[in-house]
PDB file of C-alpha atoms in Angstrom:
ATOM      1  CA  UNK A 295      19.706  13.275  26.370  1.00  0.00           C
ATOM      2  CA  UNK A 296      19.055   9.246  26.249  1.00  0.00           C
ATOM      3  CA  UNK A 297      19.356   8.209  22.659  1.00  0.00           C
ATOM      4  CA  UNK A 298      16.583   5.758  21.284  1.00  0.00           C
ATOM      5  CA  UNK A 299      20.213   3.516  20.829  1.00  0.00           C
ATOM      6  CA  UNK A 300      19.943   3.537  24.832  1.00  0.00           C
ATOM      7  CA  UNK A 301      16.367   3.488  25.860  1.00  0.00           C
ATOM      8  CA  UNK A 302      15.368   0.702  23.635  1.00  0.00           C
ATOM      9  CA  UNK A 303      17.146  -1.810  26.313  1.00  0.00           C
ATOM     10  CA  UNK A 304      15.332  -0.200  29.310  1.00  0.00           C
ATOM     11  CA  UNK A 305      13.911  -3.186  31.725  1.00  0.00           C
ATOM     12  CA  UNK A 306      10.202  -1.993  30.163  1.00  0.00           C
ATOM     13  CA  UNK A 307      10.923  -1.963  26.814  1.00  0.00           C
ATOM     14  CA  UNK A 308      12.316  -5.030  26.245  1.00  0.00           C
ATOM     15  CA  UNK A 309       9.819  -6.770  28.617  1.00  0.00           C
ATOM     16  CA  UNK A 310       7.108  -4.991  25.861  1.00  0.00           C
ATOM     17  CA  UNK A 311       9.534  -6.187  22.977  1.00  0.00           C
ATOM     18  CA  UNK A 312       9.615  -9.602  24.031  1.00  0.00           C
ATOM     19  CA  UNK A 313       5.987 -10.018  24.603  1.00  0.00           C
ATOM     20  CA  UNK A 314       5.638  -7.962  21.077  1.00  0.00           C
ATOM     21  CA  UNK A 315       7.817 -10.850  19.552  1.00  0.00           C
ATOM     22  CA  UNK A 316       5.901 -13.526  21.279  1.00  0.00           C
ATOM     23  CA  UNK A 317       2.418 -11.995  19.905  1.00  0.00           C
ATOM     24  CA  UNK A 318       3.742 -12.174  16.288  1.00  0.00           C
ATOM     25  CA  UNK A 319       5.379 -15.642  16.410  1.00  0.00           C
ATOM     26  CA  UNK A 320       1.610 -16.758  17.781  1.00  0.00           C
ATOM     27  CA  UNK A 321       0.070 -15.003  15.093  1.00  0.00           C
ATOM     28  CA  UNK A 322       2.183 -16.590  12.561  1.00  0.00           C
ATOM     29  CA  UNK A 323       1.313 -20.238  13.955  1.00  0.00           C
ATOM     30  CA  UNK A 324      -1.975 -19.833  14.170  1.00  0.00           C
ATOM     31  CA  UNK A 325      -2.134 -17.943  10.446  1.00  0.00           C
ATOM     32  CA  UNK A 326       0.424 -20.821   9.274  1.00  0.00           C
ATOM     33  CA  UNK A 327      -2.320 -23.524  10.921  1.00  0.00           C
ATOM     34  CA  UNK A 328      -5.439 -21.346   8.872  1.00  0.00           C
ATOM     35  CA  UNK A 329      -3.273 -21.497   5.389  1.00  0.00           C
ATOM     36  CA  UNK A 330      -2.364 -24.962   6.391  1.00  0.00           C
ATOM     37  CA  UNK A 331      -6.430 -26.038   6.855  1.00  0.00           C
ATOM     38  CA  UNK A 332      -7.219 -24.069   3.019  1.00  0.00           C
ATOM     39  CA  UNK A 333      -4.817 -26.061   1.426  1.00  0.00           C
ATOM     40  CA  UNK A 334      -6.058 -29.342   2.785  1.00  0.00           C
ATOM     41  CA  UNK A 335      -9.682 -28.160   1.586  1.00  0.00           C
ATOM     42  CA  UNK A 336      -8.451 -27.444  -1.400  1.00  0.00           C
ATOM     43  CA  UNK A 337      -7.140 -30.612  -1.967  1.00  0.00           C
ATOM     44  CA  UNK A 338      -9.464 -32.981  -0.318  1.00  0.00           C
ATOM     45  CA  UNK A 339     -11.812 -32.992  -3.266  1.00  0.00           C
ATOM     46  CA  UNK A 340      -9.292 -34.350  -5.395  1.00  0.00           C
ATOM     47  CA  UNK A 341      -8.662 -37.043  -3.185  1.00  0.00           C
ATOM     48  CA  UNK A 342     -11.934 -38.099  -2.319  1.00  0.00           C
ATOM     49  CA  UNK A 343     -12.699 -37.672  -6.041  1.00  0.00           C
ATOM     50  CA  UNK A 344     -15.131 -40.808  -6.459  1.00  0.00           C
ATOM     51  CA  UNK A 345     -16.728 -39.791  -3.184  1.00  0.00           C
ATOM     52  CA  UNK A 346     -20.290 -41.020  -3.151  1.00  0.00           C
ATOM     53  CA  UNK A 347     -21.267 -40.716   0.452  1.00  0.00           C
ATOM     54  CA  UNK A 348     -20.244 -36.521   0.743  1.00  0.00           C
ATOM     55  CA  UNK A 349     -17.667 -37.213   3.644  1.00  0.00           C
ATOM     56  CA  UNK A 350     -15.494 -34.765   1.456  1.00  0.00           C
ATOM     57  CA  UNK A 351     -18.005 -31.864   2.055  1.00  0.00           C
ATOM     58  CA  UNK A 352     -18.065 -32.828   5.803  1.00  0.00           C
ATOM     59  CA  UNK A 353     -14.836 -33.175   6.262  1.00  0.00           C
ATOM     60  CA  UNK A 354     -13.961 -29.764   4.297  1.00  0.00           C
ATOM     61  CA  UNK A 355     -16.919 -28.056   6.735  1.00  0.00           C
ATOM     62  CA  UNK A 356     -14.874 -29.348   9.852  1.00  0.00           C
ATOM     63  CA  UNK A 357     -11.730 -27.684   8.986  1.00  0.00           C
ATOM     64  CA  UNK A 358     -13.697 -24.581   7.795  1.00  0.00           C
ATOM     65  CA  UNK A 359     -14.282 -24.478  11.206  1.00  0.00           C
ATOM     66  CA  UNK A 360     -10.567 -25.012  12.669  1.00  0.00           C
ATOM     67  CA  UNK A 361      -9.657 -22.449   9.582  1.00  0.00           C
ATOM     68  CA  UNK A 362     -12.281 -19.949  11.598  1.00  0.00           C
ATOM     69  CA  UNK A 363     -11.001 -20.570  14.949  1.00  0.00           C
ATOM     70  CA  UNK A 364      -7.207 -20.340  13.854  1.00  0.00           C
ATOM     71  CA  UNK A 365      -7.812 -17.094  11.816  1.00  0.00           C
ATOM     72  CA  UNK A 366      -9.541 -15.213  14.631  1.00  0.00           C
ATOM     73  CA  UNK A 367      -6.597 -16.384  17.103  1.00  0.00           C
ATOM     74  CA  UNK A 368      -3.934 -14.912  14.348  1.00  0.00           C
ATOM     75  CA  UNK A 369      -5.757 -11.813  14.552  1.00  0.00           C
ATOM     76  CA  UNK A 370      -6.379 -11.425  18.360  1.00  0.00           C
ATOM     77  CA  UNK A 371      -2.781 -12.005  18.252  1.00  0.00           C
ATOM     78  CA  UNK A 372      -1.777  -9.358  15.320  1.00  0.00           C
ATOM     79  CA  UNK A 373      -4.243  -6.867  17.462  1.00  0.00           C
ATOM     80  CA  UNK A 374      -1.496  -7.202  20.968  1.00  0.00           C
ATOM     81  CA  UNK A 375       1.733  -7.413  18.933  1.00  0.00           C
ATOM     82  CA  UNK A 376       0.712  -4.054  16.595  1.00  0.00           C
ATOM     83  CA  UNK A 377      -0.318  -1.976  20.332  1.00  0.00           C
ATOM     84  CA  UNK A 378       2.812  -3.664  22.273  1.00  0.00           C
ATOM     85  CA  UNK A 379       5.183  -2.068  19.327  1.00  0.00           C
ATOM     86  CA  UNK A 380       3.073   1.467  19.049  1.00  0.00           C
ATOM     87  CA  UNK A 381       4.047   1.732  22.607  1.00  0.00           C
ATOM     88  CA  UNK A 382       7.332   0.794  21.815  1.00  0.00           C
ATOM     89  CA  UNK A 383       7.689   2.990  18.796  1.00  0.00           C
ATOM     90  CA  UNK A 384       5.678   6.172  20.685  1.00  0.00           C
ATOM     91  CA  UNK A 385       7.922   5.808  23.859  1.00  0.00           C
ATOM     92  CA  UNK A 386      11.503   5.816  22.012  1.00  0.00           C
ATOM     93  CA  UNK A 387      10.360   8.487  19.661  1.00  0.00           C
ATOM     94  CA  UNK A 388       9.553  10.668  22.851  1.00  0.00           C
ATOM     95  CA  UNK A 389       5.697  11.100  20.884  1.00  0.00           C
ATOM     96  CA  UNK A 390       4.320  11.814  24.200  1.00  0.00           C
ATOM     97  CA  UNK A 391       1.699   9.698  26.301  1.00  0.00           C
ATOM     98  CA  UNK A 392      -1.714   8.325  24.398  1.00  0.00           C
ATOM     99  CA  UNK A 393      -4.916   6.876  26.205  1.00  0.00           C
ATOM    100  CA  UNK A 394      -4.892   3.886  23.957  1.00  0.00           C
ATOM    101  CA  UNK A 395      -2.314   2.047  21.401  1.00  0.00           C
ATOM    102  CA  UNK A 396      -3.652   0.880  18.813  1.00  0.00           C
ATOM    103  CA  UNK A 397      -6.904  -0.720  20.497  1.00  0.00           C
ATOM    104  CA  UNK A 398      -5.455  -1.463  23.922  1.00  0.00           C
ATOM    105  CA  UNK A 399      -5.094   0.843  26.878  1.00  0.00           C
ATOM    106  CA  UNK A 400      -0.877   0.864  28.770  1.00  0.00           C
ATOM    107  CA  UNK A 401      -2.096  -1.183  32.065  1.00  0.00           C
ATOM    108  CA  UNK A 402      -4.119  -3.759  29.718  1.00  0.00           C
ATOM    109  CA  UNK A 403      -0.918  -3.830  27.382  1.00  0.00           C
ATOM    110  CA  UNK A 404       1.443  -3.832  30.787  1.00  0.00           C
ATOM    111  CA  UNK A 405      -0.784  -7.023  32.375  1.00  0.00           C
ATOM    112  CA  UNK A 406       0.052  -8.989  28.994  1.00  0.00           C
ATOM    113  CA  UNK A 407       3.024  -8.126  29.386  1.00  0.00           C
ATOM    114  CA  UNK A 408       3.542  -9.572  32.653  1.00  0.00           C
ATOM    115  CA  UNK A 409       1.568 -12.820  31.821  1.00  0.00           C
ATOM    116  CA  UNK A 410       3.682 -13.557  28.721  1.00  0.00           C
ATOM    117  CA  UNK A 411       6.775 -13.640  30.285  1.00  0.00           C
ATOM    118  CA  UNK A 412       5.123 -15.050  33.775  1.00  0.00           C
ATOM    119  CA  UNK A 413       4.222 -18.040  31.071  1.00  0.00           C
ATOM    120  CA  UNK A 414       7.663 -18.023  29.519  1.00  0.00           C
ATOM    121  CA  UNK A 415      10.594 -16.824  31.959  1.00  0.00           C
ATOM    122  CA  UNK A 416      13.010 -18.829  30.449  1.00  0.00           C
ATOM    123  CA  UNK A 417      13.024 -17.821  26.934  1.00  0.00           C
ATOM    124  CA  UNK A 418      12.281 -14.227  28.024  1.00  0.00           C
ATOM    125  CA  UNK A 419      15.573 -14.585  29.710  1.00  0.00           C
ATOM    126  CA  UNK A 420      17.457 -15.832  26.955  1.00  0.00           C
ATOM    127  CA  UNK A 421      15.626 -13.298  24.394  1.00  0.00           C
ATOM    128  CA  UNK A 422      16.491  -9.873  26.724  1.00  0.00           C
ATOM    129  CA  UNK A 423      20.167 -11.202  26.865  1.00  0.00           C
ATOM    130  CA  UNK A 424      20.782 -11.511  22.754  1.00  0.00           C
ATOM    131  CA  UNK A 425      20.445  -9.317  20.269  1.00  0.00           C
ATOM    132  CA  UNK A 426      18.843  -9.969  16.569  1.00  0.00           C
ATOM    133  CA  UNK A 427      22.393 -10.990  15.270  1.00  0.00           C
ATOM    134  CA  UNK A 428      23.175 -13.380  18.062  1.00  0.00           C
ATOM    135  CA  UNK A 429      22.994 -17.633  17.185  1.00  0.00           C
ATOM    136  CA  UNK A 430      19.625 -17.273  19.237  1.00  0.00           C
ATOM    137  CA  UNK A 431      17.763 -14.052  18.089  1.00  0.00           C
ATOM    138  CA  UNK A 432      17.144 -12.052  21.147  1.00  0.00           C
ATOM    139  CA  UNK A 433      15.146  -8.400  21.593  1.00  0.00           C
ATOM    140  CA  UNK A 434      18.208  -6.468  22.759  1.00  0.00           C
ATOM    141  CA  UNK A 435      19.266  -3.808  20.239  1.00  0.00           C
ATOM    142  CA  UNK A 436      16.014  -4.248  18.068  1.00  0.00           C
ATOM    143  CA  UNK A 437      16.693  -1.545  16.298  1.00  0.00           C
ATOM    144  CA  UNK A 438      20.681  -1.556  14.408  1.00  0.00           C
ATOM    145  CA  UNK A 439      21.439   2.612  15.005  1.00  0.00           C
ATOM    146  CA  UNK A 440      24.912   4.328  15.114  1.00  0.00           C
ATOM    147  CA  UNK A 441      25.961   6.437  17.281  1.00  0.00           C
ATOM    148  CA  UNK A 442      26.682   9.121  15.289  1.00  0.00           C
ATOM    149  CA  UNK A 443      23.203   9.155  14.523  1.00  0.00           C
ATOM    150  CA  UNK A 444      21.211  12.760  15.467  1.00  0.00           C
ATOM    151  CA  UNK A 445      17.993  12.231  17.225  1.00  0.00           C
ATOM    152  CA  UNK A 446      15.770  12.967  14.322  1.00  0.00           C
ATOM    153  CA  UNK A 447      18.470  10.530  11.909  1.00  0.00           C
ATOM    154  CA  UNK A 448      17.919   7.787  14.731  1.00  0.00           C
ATOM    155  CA  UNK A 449      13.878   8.256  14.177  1.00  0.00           C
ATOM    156  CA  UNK A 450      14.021   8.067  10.421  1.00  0.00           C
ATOM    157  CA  UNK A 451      16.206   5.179  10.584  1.00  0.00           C
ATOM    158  CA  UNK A 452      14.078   3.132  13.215  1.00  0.00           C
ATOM    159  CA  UNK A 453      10.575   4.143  10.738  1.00  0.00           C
ATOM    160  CA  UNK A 454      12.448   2.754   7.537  1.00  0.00           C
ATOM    161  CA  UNK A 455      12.970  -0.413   8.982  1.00  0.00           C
ATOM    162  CA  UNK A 456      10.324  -0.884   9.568  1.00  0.00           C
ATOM    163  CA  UNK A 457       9.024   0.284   6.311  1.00  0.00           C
ATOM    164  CA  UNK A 458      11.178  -2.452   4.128  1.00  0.00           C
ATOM    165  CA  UNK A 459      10.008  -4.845   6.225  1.00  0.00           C
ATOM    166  CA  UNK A 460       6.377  -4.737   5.867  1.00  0.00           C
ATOM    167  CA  UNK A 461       6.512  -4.419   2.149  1.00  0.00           C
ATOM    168  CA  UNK A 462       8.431  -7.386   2.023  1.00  0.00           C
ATOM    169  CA  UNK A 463       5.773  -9.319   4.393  1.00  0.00           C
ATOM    170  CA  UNK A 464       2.898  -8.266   2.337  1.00  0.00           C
ATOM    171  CA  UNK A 465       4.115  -8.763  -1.016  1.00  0.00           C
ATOM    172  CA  UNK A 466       4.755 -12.533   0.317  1.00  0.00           C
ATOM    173  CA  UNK A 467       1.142 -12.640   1.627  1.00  0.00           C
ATOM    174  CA  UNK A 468      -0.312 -11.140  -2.269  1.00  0.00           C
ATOM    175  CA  UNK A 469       1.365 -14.039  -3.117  1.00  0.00           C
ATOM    176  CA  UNK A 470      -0.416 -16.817  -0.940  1.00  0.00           C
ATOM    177  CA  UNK A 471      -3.928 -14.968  -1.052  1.00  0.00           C
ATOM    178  CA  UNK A 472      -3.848 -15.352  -4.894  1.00  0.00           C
ATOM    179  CA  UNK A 473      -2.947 -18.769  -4.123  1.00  0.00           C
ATOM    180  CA  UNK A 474      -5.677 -19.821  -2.607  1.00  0.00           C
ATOM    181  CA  UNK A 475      -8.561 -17.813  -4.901  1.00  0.00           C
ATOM    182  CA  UNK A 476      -6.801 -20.281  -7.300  1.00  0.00           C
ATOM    183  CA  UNK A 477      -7.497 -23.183  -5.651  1.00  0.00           C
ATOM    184  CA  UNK A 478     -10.801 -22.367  -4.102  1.00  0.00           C
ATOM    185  CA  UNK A 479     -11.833 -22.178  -7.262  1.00  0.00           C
ATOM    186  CA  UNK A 480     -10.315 -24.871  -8.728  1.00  0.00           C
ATOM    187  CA  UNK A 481     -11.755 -27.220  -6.023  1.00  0.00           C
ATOM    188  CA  UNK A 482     -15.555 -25.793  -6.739  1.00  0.00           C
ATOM    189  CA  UNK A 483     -15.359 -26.697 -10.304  1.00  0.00           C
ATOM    190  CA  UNK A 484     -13.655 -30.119  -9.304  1.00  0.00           C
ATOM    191  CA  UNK A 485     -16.382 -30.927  -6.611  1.00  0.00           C
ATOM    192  CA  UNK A 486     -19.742 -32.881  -7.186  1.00  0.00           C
ATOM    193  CA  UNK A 487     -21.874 -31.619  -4.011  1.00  0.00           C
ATOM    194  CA  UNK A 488     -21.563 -27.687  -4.585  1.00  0.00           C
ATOM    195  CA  UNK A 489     -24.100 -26.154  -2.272  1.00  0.00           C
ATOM    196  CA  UNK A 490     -22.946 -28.279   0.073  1.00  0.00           C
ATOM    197  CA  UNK A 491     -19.170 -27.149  -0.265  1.00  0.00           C
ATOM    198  CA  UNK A 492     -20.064 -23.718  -0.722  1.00  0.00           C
ATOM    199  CA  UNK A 493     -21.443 -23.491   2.812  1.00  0.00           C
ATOM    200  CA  UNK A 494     -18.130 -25.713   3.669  1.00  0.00           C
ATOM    201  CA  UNK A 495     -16.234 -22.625   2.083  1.00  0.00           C
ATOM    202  CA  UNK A 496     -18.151 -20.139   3.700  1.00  0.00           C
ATOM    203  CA  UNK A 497     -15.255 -18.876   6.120  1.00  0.00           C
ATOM    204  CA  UNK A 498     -12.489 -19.076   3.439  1.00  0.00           C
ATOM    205  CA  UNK A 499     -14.829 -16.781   0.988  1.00  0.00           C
ATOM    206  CA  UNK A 500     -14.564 -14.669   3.944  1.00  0.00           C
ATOM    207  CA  UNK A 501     -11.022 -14.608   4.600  1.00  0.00           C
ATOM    208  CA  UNK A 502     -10.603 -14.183   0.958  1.00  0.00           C
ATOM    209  CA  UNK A 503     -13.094 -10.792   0.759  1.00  0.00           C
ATOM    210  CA  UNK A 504     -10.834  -9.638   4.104  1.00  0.00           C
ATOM    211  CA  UNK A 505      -7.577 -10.508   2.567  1.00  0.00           C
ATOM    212  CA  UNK A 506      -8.378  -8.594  -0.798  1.00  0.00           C
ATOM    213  CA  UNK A 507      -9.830  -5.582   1.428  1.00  0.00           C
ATOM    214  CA  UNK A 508      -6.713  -5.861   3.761  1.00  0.00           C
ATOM    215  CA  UNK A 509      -4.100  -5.917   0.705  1.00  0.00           C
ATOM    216  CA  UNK A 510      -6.531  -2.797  -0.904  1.00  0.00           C
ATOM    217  CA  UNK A 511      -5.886  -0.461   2.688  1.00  0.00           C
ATOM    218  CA  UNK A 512      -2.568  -1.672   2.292  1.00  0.00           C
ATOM    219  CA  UNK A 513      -1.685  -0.118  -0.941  1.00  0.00           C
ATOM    220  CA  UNK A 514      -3.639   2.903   0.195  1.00  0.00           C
ATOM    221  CA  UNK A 515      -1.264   3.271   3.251  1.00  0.00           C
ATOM    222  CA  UNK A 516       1.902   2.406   1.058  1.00  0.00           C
ATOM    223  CA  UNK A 517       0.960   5.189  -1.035  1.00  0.00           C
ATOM    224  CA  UNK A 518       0.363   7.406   2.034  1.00  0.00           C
ATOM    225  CA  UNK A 519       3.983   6.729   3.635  1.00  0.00           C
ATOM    226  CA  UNK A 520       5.112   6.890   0.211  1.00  0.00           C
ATOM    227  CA  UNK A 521       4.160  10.280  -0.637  1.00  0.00           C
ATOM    228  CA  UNK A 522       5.621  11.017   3.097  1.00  0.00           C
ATOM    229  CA  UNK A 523       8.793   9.814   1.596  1.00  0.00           C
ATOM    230  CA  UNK A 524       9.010  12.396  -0.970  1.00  0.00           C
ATOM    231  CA  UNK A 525       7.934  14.802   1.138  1.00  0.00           C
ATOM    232  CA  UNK A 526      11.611  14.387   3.191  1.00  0.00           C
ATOM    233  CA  UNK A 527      13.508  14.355  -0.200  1.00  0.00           C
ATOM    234  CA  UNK A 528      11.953  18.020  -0.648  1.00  0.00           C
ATOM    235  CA  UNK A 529      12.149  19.497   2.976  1.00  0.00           C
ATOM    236  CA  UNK A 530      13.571  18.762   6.236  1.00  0.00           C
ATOM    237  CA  UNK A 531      12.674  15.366   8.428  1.00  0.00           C
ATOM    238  CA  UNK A 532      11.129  17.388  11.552  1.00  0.00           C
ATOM    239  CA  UNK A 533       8.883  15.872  14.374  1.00  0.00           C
ATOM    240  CA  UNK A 534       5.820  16.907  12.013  1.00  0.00           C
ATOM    241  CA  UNK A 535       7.137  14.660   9.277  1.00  0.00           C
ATOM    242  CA  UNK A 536       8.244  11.704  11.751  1.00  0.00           C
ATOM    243  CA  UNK A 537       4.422  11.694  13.610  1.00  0.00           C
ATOM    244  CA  UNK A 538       2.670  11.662  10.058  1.00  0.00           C
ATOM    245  CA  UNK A 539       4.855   8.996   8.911  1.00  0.00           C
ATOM    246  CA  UNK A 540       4.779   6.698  12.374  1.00  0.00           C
ATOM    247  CA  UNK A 541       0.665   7.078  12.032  1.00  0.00           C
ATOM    248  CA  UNK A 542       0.925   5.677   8.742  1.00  0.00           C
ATOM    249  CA  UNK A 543       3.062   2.766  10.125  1.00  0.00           C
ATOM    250  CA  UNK A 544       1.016   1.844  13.324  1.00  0.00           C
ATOM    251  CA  UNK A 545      -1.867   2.057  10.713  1.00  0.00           C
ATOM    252  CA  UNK A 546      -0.495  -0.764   8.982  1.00  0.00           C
ATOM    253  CA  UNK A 547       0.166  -2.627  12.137  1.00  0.00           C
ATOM    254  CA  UNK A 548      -2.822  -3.328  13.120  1.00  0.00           C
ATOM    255  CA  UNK A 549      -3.711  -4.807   9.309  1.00  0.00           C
ATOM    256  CA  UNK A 550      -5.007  -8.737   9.947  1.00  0.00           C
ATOM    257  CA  UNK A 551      -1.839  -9.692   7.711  1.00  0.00           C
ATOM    258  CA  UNK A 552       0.149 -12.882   8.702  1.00  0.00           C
ATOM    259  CA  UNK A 553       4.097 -11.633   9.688  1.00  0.00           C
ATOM    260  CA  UNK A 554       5.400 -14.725   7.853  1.00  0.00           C
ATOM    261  CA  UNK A 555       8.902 -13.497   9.377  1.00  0.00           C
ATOM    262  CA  UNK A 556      10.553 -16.729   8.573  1.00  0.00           C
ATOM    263  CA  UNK A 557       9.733 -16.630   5.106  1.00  0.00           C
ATOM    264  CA  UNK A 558      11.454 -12.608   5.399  1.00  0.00           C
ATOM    265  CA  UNK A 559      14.585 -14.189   6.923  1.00  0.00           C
ATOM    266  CA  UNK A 560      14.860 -16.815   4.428  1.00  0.00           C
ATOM    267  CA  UNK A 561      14.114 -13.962   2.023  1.00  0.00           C
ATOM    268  CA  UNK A 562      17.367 -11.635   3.623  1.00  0.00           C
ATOM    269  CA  UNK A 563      19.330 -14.451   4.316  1.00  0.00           C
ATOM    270  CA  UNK A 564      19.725 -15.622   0.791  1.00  0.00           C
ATOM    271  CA  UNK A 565      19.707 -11.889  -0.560  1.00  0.00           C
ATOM    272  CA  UNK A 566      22.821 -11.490   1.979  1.00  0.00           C
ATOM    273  CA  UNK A 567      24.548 -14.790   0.875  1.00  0.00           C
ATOM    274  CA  UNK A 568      24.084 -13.873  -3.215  1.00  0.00           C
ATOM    275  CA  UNK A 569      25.935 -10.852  -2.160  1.00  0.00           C
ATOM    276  CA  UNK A 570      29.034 -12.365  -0.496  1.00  0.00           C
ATOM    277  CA  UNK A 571      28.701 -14.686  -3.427  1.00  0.00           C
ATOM    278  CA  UNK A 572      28.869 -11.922  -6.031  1.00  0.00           C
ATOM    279  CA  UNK A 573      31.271 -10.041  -4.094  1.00  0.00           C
TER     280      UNK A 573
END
């Protein structure tokens, strides 16, 4: 029997991988673009503090508007990259065959595919030729398994992965979203014209209500896997267990949340170097 060790380098997988990859590092431009254009409204009041003639207010409704565009993208985006890796995730794990992934059917998910690395050939080249450890980060080996592992031990090991990593994402993006409540509201009480810079703020109000509504069905789904955790300290990790526990992850997937990854690698790379320090 192929091991997940094996099958995750299959031509089709890492095609899906590397167009999975390519989703996310979109999503995090365009989300670093939308954080980019609230912290420029934020600040533009203070700038333009003796402004008499309202340019502040128009200028903070025209990158409301960028804010909107770029947030929408970052989602579109986050929408591909969560179905490409369900695939990913379902096919390895032998889950059997679904009609859709997330919210995209296999040939619409196979035709991005193609165009994304039709678009790119020579990165996808480069990417399906390195691994995660290599001086350029490739797709090949995505997931780190031994080979001692049992099929069941290789699933387990794949879903906590990917388990420490979205907590760590998440509790990065708390982080920003309280951020900018702070200085939304600091720039309201610091601006002149507020009816005019409330309709200015209208999309950030918005992508504050989502964020806070986001971060609430996150917790919800942390608790979820959670208690799915504990469940596998108390009886055997069977395909029951495994299929509860990857719904729980593909549901927090598809959650519009920013994968700030280089913020993550920052984050492990400095946790890594403390501990050769230390040691």
């Amino acid at each position: 029997m192929t091991s997940i060790k094996e099958k995750q380098n299959e031509s089709q997988i890492l095609k899906k991988q590397y167009a999975a990859r390519h989703c996310y590092n979109c999503a995090e431009l365009f989300g670093v673009l939308s954080w980019i254009c609230c912290i420029v409204i934020a600040i533009v009041p203070f700038v333009f503090e003796n402004d008499t003639t309202n340019s502040s207010a128009y200028l903070i409704a025209l990158l409301t508007i960028f804010e909107f565009s770029f947030d929408n993208i970052c989602q579109w985006y986050i929408k591909i990259g969560a179905a490409l890796r369900i695939y990913i995730d379902n096919y390895l794990f032998k889950f059997g065959e679904q009609e859709y992934y997330g919210e995209m059917s296999l040939n619409t998910l196979d035709c991005i595919t193609n165009i994304v690395i039709h678009l790119h050939k020579k990165t996808y080249k480069k990417q399906i030729e390195n691994s995660e450890t290599d001086k350029i980060s490739g797709v090949k080996d995505w997931y780190v398994l031994d080979e001692s592992l049992t099929p069941y031990d290789e699933i387990k090991s794949c879903q906590l992965s990917n388990i420490n990593y979205d907590s760590v994402i998440t509790k990065i993006h708390f982080i920003l979203t309280i951020s900018l409540i702070i200085g939304f509201i600091a720039t309201i009480f610091k601006a002149d014209n507020h009816g005019l810079l409330l309709c200015a703020f209208l999309s950030i109000v918005i992508k504050i209500v989502n964020y806070i509504i986001d971060i609430n069905r996150y917790n919800k789904c942390k608790k979820h896997i959670e208690h799915i955790l504990s469940q596998i300290e108390v009886v055997e990790y069977n395909v029951e267990i495994a299929k509860k526990l990857q719904e729980a992850i593909n549901h927090r997937r598809q959650l519009n949340v920013v994968p700030f990854s280089f913020i993550y690698y920052g984050y492990l790379n400095l946790k890594e170097k403390i501990c050769s320090d230390i040691n």
